[in-house]
Amino acid sequence: MKDLGDRSDVARIAIQPYRGALIASIQVDLDERVLRQFQSDLLECVRSSDADVAIIDLSGVGVIDGEDFTALRRVIEMTALMGTKSILCGMQPGVAASLVDLDVSLVGLQISRSLDSALAQVAAADTQEEPIVESEDPQDLEDQEIVHGLERDEALDPG
Amino acid sequence: VIIMDISGVAVVDTAVANHLIKITKATKLMGCDCTISGVSPAIAQTMVELGIEVGDVQTTATLKDALVDAFRTTGAEIRDAK
């Protein structure tokens, strides 16, 4: 791939669209170069998709330092500027403890326990928003909610 | 509602970005909802890296998103003409 230039050896983070959300699953240890690549990849994905939410899954991250977290935070601010809010999820206990020890600011960040709960949050926000645009008839609203509920159950059920 | 579309703008510097924010704040003082649309990845990166305080100014990546928001605030909806 030509466009990667001298950064072709950098580990890249997979970003997948899923039901109106972008899911970025971080399964490598973060460093400055990985984060810079992730920043341009994610912003490009935000531009090309019409996702309202980006879910950043930190379940594969064992260690994070203050600098990396600040960089990650800046990426989240950038996506917010482009109208896509980000949810952090799957933070490991060690990572959470070190972030609190480092005394970094978590204000304004949306954080979920797991990818499942983040997706449920997105689905809940969708059902809340849609009635305003779609319909004002209460019967229709009920039907929509049922449909959404079904879709979500099927999506979460692996079998 | 005012939508300011900057999708044709390739780069911004501190002065320009601050000015854009000032315009939106001024329109807000006059009672308008102002949205900046067409914020490209490059502009988003510059604004965060320059540490520009956007506050509660609404920003979207595309004009489409901004219009959807605008229709929601004004209570308008799009439907096929019959």
mmCIF file of C-alpha atoms in Angstrom, chain B residues 12-50:
data_model
loop_
_atom_site.group_PDB
_atom_site.id
_atom_site.type_symbol
_atom_site.label_atom_id
_atom_site.label_comp_id
_atom_site.label_asym_id
_atom_site.label_seq_id
_atom_site.Cartn_x
_atom_site.Cartn_y
_atom_site.Cartn_z
ATOM 1 C CA VAL B 12 -7.499 26.569 9.190
ATOM 2 C CA ASP B 13 -5.073 28.379 11.501
ATOM 3 C CA THR B 14 -5.664 29.627 15.035
ATOM 4 C CA ALA B 15 -6.981 33.012 13.957
ATOM 5 C CA VAL B 16 -9.454 31.575 11.458
ATOM 6 C CA ALA B 17 -10.690 28.893 13.839
ATOM 7 C CA ASN B 18 -11.128 31.394 16.651
ATOM 8 C CA HIS B 19 -12.991 33.693 14.331
ATOM 9 C CA LEU B 20 -15.364 30.907 13.293
ATOM 10 C CA ILE B 21 -16.058 30.128 16.955
ATOM 11 C CA LYS B 22 -16.628 33.835 17.638
ATOM 12 C CA ILE B 23 -19.134 34.064 14.799
ATOM 13 C CA THR B 24 -21.107 31.118 16.173
ATOM 14 C CA LYS B 25 -21.043 32.573 19.688
ATOM 15 C CA ALA B 26 -22.236 35.946 18.423
ATOM 16 C CA THR B 27 -25.115 34.378 16.499
ATOM 17 C CA LYS B 28 -26.010 32.404 19.615
ATOM 18 C CA LEU B 29 -26.234 35.681 21.538
ATOM 19 C CA MET B 30 -28.721 36.872 18.948
ATOM 20 C CA GLY B 31 -30.858 33.803 19.538
ATOM 21 C CA CYS B 32 -29.778 31.510 16.722
ATOM 22 C CA ASP B 33 -28.681 27.909 16.837
ATOM 23 C CA CYS B 34 -25.462 27.863 14.876
ATOM 24 C CA THR B 35 -23.865 24.698 13.529
ATOM 25 C CA ILE B 36 -20.519 24.419 11.793
ATOM 26 C CA SER B 37 -20.711 21.636 9.217
ATOM 27 C CA GLY B 38 -18.138 20.058 6.940
ATOM 28 C CA VAL B 39 -15.385 19.722 9.512
ATOM 29 C CA SER B 40 -12.784 17.577 7.740
ATOM 30 C CA PRO B 41 -10.283 15.298 9.514
ATOM 31 C CA ALA B 42 -7.518 17.840 8.873
ATOM 32 C CA ILE B 43 -9.514 20.705 10.387
ATOM 33 C CA ALA B 44 -10.510 18.591 13.401
ATOM 34 C CA GLN B 45 -6.863 17.674 13.999
ATOM 35 C CA THR B 46 -5.670 21.253 13.684
ATOM 36 C CA MET B 47 -8.315 22.613 16.017
ATOM 37 C CA VAL B 48 -7.612 20.067 18.741
ATOM 38 C CA GLU B 49 -3.839 20.368 18.362
ATOM 39 C CA LEU B 50 -3.997 24.162 18.565
#
